[in-house]
PDB file of C-alpha atoms in Angstrom:
ATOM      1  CA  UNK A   1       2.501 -30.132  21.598  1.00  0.00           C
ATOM      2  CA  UNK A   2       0.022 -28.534  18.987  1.00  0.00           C
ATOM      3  CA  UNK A   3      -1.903 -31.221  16.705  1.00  0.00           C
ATOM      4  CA  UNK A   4      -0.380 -29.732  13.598  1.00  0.00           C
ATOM      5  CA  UNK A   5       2.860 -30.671  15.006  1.00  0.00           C
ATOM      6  CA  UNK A   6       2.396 -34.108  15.973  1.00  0.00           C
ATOM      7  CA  UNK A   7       2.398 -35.140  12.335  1.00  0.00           C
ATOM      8  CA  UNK A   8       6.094 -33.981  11.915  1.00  0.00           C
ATOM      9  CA  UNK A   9       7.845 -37.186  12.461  1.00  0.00           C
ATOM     10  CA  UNK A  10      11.086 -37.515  10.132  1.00  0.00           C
ATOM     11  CA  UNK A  11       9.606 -40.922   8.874  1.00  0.00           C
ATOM     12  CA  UNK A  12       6.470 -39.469   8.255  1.00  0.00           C
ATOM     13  CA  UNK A  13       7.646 -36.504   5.963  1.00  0.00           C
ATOM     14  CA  UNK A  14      11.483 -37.582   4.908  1.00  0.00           C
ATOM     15  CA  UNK A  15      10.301 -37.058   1.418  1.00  0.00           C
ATOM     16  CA  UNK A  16       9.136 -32.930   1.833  1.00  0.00           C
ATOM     17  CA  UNK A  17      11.956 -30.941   1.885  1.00  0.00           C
ATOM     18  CA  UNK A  18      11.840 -30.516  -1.775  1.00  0.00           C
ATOM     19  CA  UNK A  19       9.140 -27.611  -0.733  1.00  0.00           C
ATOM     20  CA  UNK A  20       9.763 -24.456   1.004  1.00  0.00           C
ATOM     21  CA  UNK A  21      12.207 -21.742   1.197  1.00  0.00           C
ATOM     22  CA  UNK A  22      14.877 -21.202   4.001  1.00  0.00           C
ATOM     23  CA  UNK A  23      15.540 -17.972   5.354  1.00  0.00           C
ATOM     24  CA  UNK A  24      18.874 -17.253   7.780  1.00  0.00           C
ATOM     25  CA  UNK A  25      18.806 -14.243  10.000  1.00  0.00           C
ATOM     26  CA  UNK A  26      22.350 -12.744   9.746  1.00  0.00           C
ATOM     27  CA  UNK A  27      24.855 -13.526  12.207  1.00  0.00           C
ATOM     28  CA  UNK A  28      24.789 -10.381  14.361  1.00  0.00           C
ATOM     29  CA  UNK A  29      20.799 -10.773  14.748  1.00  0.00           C
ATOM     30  CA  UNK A  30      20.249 -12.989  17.887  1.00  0.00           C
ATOM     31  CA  UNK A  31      17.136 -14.690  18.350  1.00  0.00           C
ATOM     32  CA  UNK A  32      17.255 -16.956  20.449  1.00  0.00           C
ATOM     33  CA  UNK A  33      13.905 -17.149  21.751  1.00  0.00           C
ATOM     34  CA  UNK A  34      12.674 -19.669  24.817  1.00  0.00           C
ATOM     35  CA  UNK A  35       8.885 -18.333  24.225  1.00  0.00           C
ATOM     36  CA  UNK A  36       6.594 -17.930  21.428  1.00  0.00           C
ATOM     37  CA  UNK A  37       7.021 -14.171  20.177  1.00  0.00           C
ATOM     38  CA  UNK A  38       8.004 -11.459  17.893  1.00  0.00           C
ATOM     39  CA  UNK A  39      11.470 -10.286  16.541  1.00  0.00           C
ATOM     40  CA  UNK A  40      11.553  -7.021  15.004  1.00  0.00           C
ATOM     41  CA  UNK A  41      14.919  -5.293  13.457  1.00  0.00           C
ATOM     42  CA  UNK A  42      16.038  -1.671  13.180  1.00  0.00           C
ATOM     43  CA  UNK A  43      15.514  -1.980   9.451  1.00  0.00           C
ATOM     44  CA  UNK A  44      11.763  -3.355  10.087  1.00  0.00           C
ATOM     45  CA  UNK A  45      12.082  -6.637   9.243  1.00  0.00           C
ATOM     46  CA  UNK A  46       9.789  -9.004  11.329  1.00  0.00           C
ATOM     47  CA  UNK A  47      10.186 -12.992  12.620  1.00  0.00           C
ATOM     48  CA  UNK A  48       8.339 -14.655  14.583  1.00  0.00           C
ATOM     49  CA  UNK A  49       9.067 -17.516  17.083  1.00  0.00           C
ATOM     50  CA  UNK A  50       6.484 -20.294  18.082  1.00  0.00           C
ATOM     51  CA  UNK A  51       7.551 -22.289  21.184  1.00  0.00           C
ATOM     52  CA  UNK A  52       5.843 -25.280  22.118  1.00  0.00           C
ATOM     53  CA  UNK A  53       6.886 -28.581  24.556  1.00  0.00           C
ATOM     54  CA  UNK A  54       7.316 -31.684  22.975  1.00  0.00           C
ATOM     55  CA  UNK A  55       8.305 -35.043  23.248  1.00  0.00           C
ATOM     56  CA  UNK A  56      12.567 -34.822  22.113  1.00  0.00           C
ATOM     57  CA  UNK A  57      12.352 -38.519  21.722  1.00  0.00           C
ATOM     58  CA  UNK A  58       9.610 -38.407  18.980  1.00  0.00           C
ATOM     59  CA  UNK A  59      10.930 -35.656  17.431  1.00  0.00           C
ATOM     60  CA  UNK A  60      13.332 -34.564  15.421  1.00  0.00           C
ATOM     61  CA  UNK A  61      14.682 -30.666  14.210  1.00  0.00           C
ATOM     62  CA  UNK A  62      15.289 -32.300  10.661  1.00  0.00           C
ATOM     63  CA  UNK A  63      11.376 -34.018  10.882  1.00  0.00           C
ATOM     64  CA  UNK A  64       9.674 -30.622  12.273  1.00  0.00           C
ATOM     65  CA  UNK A  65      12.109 -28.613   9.958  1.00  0.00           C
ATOM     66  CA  UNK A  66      10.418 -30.504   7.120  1.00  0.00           C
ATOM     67  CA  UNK A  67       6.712 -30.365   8.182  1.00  0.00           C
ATOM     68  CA  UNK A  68       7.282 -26.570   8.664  1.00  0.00           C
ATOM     69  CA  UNK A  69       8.967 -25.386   5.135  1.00  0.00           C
ATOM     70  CA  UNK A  70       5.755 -27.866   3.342  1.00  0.00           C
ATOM     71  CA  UNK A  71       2.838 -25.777   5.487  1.00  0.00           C
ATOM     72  CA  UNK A  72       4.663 -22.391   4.828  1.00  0.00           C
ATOM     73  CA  UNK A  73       4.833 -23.203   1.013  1.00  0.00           C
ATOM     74  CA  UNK A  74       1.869 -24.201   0.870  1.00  0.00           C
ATOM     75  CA  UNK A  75       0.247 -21.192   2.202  1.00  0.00           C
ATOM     76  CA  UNK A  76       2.523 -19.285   0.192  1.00  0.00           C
ATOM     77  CA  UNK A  77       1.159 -21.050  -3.176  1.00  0.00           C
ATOM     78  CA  UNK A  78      -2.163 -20.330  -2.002  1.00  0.00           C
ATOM     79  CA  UNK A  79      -1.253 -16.878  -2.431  1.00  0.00           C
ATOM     80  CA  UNK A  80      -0.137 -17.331  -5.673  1.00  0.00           C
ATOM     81  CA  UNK A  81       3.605 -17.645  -5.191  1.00  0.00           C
ATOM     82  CA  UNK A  82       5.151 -20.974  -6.599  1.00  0.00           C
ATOM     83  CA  UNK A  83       5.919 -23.132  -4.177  1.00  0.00           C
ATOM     84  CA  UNK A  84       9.209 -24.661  -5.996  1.00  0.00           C
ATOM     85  CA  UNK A  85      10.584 -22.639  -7.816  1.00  0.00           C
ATOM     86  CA  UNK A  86      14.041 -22.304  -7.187  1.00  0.00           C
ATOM     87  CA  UNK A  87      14.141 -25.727  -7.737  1.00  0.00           C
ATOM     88  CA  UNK A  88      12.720 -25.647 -11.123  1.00  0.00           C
ATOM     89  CA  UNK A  89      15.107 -22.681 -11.918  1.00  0.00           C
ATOM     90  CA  UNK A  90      18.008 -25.122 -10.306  1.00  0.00           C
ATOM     91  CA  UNK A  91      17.077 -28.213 -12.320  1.00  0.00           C
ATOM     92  CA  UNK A  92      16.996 -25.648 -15.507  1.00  0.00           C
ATOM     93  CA  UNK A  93      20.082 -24.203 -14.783  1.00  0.00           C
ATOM     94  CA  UNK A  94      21.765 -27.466 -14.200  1.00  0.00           C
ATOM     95  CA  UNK A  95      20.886 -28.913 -17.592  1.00  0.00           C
ATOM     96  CA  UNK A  96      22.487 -25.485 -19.366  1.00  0.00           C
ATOM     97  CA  UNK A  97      25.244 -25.270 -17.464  1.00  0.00           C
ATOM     98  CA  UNK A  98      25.852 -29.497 -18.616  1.00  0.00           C
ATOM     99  CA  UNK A  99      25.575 -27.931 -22.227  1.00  0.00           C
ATOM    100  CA  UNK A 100      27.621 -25.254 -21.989  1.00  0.00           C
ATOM    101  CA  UNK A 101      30.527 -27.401 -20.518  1.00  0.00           C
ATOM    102  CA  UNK A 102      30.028 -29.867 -23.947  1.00  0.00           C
ATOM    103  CA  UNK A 103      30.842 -27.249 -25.805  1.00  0.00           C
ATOM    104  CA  UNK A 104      34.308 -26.211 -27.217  1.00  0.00           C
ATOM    105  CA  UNK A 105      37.509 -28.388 -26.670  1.00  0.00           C
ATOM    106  CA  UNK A 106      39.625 -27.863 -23.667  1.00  0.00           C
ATOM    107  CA  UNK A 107      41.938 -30.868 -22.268  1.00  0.00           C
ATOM    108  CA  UNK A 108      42.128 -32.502 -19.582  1.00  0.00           C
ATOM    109  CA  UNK A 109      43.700 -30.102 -17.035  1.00  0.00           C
ATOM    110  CA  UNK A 110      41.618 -26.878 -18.644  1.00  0.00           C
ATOM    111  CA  UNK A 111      38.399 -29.092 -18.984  1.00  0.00           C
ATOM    112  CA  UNK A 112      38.229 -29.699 -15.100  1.00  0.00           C
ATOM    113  CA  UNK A 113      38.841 -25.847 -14.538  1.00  0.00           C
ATOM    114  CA  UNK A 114      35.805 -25.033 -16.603  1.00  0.00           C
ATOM    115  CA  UNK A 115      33.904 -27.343 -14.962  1.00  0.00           C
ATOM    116  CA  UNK A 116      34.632 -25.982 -11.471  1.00  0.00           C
ATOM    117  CA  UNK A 117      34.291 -22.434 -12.910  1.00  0.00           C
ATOM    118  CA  UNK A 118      30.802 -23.507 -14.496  1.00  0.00           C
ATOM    119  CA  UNK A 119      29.666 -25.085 -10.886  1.00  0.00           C
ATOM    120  CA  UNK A 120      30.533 -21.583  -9.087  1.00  0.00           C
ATOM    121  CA  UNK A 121      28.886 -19.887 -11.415  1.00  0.00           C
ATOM    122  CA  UNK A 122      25.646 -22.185 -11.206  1.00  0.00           C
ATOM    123  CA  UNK A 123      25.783 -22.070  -7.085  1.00  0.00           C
ATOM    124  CA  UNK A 124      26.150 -18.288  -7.008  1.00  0.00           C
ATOM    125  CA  UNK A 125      23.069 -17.984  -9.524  1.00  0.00           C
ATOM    126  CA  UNK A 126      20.803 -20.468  -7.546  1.00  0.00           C
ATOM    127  CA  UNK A 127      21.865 -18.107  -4.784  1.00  0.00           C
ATOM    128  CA  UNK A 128      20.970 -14.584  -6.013  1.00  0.00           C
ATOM    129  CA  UNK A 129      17.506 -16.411  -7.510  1.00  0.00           C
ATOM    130  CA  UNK A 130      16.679 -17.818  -3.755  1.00  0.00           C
ATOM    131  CA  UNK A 131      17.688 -14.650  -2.409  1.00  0.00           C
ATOM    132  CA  UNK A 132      15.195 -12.902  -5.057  1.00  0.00           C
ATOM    133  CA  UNK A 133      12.614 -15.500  -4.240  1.00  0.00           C
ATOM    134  CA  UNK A 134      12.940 -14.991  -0.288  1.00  0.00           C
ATOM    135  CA  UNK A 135      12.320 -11.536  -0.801  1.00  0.00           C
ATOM    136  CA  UNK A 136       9.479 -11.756  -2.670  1.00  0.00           C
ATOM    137  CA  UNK A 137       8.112 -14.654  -0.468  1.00  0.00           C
ATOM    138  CA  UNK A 138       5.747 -13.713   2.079  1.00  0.00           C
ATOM    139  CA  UNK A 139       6.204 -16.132   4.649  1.00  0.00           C
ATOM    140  CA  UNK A 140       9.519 -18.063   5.034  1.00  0.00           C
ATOM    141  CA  UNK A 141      11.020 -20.405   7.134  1.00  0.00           C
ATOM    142  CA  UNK A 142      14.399 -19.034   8.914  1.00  0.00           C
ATOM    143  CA  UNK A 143      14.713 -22.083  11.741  1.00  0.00           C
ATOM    144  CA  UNK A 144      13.502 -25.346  13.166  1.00  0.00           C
ATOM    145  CA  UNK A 145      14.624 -26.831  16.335  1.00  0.00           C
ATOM    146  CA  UNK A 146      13.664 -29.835  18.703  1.00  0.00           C
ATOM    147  CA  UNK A 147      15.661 -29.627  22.381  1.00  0.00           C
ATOM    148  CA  UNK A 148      15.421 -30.277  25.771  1.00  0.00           C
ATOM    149  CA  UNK A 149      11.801 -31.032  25.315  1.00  0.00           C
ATOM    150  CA  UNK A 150      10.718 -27.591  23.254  1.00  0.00           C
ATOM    151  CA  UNK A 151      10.006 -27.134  19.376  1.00  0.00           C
ATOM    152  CA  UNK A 152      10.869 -23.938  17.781  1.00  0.00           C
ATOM    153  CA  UNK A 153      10.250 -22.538  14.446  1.00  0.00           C
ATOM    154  CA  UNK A 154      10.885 -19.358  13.514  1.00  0.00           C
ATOM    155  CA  UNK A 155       9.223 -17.930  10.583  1.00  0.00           C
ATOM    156  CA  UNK A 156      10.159 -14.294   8.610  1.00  0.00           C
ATOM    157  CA  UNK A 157       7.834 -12.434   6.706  1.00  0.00           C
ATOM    158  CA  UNK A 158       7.646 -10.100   4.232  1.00  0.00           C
ATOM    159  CA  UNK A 159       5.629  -6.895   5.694  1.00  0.00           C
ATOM    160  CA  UNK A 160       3.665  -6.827   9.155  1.00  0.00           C
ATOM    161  CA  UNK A 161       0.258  -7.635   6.411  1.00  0.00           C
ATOM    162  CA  UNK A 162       1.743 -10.757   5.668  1.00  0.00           C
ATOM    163  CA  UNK A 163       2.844 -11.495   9.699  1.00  0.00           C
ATOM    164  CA  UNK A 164      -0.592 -10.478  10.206  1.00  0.00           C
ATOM    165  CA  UNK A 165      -2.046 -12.649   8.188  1.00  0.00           C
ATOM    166  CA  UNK A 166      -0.337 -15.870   8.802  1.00  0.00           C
ATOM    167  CA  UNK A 167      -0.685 -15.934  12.574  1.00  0.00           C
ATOM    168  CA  UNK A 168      -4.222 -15.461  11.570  1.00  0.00           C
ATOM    169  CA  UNK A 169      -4.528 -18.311   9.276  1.00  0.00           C
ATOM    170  CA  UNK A 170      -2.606 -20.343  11.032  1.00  0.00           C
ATOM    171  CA  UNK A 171      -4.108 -19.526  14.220  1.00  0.00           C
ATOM    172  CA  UNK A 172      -0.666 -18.441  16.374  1.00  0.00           C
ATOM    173  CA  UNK A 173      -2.352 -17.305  19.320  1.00  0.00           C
ATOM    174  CA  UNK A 174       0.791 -16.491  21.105  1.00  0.00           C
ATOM    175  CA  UNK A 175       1.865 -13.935  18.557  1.00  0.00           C
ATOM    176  CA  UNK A 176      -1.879 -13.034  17.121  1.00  0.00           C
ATOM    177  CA  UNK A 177      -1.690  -9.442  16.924  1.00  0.00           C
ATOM    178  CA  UNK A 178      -4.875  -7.198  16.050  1.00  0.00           C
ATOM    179  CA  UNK A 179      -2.748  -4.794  14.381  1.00  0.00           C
ATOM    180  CA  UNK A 180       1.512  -4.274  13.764  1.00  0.00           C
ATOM    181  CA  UNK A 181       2.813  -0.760  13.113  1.00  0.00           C
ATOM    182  CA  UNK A 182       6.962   0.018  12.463  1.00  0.00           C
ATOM    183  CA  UNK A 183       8.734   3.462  11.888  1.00  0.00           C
ATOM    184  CA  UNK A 184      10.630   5.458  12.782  1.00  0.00           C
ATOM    185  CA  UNK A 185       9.928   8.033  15.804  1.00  0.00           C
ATOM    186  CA  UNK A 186       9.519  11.281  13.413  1.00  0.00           C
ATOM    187  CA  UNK A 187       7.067   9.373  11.358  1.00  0.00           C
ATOM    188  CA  UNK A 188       5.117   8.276  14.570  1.00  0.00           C
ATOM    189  CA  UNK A 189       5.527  11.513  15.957  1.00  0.00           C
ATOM    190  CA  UNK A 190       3.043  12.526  12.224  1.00  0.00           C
ATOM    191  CA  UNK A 191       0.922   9.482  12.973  1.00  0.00           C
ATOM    192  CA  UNK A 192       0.091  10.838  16.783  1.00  0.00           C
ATOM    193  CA  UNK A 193       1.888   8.131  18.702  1.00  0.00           C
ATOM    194  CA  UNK A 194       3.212  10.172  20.904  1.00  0.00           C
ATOM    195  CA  UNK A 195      -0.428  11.592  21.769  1.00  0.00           C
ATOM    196  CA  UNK A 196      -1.945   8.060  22.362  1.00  0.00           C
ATOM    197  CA  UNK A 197      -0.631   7.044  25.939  1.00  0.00           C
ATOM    198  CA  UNK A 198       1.483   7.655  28.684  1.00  0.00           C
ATOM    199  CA  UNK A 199       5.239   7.096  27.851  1.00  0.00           C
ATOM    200  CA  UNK A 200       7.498   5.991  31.021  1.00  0.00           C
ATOM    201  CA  UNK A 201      11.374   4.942  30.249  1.00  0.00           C
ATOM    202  CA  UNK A 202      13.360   2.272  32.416  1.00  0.00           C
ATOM    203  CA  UNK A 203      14.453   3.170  35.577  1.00  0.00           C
ATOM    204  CA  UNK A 204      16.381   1.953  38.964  1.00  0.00           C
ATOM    205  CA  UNK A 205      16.172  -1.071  40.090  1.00  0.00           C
ATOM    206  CA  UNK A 206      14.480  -2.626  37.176  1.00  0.00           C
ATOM    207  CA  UNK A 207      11.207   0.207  37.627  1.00  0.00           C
ATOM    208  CA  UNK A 208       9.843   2.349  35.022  1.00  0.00           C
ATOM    209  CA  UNK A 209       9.656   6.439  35.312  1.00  0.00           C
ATOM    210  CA  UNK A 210       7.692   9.140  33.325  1.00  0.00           C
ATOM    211  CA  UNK A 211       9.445  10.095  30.467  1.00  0.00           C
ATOM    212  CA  UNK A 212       9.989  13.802  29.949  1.00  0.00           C
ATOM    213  CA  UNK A 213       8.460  15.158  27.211  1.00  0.00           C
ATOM    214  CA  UNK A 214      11.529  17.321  25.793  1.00  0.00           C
ATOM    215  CA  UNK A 215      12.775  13.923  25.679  1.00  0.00           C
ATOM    216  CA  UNK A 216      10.264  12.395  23.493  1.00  0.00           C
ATOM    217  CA  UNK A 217      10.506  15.434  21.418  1.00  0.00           C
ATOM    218  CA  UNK A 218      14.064  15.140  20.236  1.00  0.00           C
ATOM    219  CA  UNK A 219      13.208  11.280  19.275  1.00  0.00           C
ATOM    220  CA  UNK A 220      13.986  11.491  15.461  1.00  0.00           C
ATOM    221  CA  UNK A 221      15.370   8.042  13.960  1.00  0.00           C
ATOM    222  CA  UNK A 222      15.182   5.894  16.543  1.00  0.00           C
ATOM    223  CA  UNK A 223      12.451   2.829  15.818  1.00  0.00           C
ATOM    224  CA  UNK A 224       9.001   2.974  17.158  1.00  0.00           C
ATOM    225  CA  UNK A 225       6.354   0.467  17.092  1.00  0.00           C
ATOM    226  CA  UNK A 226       2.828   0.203  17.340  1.00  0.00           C
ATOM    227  CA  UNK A 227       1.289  -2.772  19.222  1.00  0.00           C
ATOM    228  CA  UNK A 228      -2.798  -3.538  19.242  1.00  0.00           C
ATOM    229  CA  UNK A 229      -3.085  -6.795  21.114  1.00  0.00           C
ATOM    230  CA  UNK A 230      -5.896  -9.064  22.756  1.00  0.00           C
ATOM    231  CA  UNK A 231      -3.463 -10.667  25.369  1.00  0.00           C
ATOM    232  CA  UNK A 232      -0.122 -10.743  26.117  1.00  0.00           C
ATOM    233  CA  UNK A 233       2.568 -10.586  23.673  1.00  0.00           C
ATOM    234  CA  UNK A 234       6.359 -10.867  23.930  1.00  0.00           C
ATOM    235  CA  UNK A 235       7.900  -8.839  21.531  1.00  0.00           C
ATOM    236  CA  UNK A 236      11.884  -8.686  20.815  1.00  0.00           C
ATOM    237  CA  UNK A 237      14.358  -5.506  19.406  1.00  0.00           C
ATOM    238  CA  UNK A 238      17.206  -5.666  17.530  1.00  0.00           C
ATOM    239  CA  UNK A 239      18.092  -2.617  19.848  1.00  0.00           C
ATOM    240  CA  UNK A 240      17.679  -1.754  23.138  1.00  0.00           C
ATOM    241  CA  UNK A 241      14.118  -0.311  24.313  1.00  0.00           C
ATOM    242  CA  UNK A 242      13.753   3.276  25.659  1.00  0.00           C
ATOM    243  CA  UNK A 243      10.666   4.166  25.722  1.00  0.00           C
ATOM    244  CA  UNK A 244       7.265   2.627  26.188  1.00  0.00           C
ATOM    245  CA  UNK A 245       3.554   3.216  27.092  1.00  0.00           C
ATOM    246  CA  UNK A 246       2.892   2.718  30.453  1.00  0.00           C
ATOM    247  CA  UNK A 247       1.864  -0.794  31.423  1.00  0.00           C
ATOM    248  CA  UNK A 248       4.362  -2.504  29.081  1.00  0.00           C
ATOM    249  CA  UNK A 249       6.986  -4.514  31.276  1.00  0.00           C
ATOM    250  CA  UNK A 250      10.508  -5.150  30.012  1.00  0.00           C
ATOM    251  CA  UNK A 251      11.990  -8.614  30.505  1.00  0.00           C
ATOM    252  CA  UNK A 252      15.425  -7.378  29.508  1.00  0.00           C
ATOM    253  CA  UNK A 253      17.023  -4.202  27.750  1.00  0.00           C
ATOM    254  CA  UNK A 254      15.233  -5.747  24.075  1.00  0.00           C
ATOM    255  CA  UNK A 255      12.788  -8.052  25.203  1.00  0.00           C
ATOM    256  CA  UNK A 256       8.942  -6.531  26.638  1.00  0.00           C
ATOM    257  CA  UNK A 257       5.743  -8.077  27.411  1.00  0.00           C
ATOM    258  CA  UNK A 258       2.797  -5.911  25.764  1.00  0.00           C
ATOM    259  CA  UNK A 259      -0.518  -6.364  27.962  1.00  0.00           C
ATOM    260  CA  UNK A 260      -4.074  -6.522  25.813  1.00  0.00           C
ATOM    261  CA  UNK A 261      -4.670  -2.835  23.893  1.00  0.00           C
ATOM    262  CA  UNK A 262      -2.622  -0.959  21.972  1.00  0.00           C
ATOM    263  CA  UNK A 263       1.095   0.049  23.027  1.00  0.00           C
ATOM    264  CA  UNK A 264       4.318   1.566  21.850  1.00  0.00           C
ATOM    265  CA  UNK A 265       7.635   0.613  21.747  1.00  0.00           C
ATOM    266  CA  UNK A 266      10.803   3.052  21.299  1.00  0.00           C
ATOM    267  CA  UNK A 267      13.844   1.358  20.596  1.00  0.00           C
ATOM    268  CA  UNK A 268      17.438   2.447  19.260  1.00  0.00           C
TER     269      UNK A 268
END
């Protein structure tokens, strides 16, 4: 297990999770990754998963959940974002919503109404202001999990600069990319994807065959991505791939290993 990780022992860091901000990927998103790599949705969002073995009966999801949410707000505040935020906002909001509720005179029954009312309003604020905040964030933490002797964490980002620049920083060699491109297939098309490699599609028997070109030609809004690697990558769609360059290999209709150079993706 990676150095950095070794440190995320619950007793170690019980006191952390004040830091951070959680991200969930929707329901229908599945990402269930069992090796490091790359999540990318139709609507060009971007997660990444790092896998490594551990030691289950060191470790804990809640302890390496912890460890994870301090780094990434850390590096986050380095950037310039507050690290805390909506907790400030929350402890703000907490102490207006107690003065609010002292004022005017309801009884008994009406007085405990106004209170619950006041407490929905106050949880659906703190959600809309860590939904702002998530969206603003450029790193955030989505999931952390210790089982059957692996730890996962699963990070979202804001744009493929700020993916970029984490795995950089934070030296993710499994999911180091030299560069990240998304769009969709007539905005590739602009860019000269299509003229920079041989495109094959998924064939019999789990092969690859040349894909026509008329074919490629009618691609309009389907999702196309742009891979520049220095060694293997696994890279997951939210839809199923249909074209790539020649030399990618697909591990499953959404899931493809990129080899070192650059490489493109189709998916729908």
């Amino acid at each position: 297990m990676d150095r950095k990780w070794k440190a995320a022992s619950a007793a170690a860091i019980a006191g952390l999770m004040l830091f951070g901000c959680k991200r969930y990927l929707p329901e229908e998103k599945v990402f269930t990754p069992e090796v490091s790599s790359i999540y990318v949705t139709e609507d060009g969002r971007i997660f990444s998963a790092t896998v490594e073995d551990c030691e289950t009966d060191r470790y804990t999801s809640e302890g390496l959940e912890a460890f994870v949410m301090e780094e990434v707000a850390r590096y986050n505040e380095s950037l310039g974002y507050p690290a805390a935020a909506v907790e400030e906002q929350d402890r703000e909001g907490s102490g207006r919503g107690s003065r609010d509720q002292g004022d005017g005179d309801l009884g008994g029954g009406d007085r405990e109404s106004g209170d619950r009312k006041g407490s929905d309003r106050r949880n659906r604020d703190r959600e809309d202001r860590a939904r702002e905040q998530e969206q603003s964030l450029p790193v955030t933490v989505v999931s952390c999990q210790v089982t059957e002797g692996k730890a996962t964490a699963i990070y979202g980002y804001l744009d493929s600069a700020s993916f970029l620049a984490f795995a950089e920083s934070f030296h993710d060699e499994a999911n180091r990319l030299r560069s990240l491109g998304i769009g969709s297939a007539s905005s590739g098309r602009v860019q000269g994807w299509f003229e920079d490699g041989e495109y094959v599609e998924p064939g019999p028997n789990g092969g690859v065959q040349t894909a026509k070109k008329e074919e490629l030609d009618r691609l309009n809004k389907e999702r196309m991505l742009l891979v520049e690697t220095s060694h293997p990558v696994t890279i997951q769609t939210e839809g199923e791939i249909c074209y790539m360059t020649q030399g990618v290999e697909l591990s499953g209709d959404d899931v493809a290993v990129v080899p070192a150079g650059k490489h493109y993706i189709v998916f729908k």
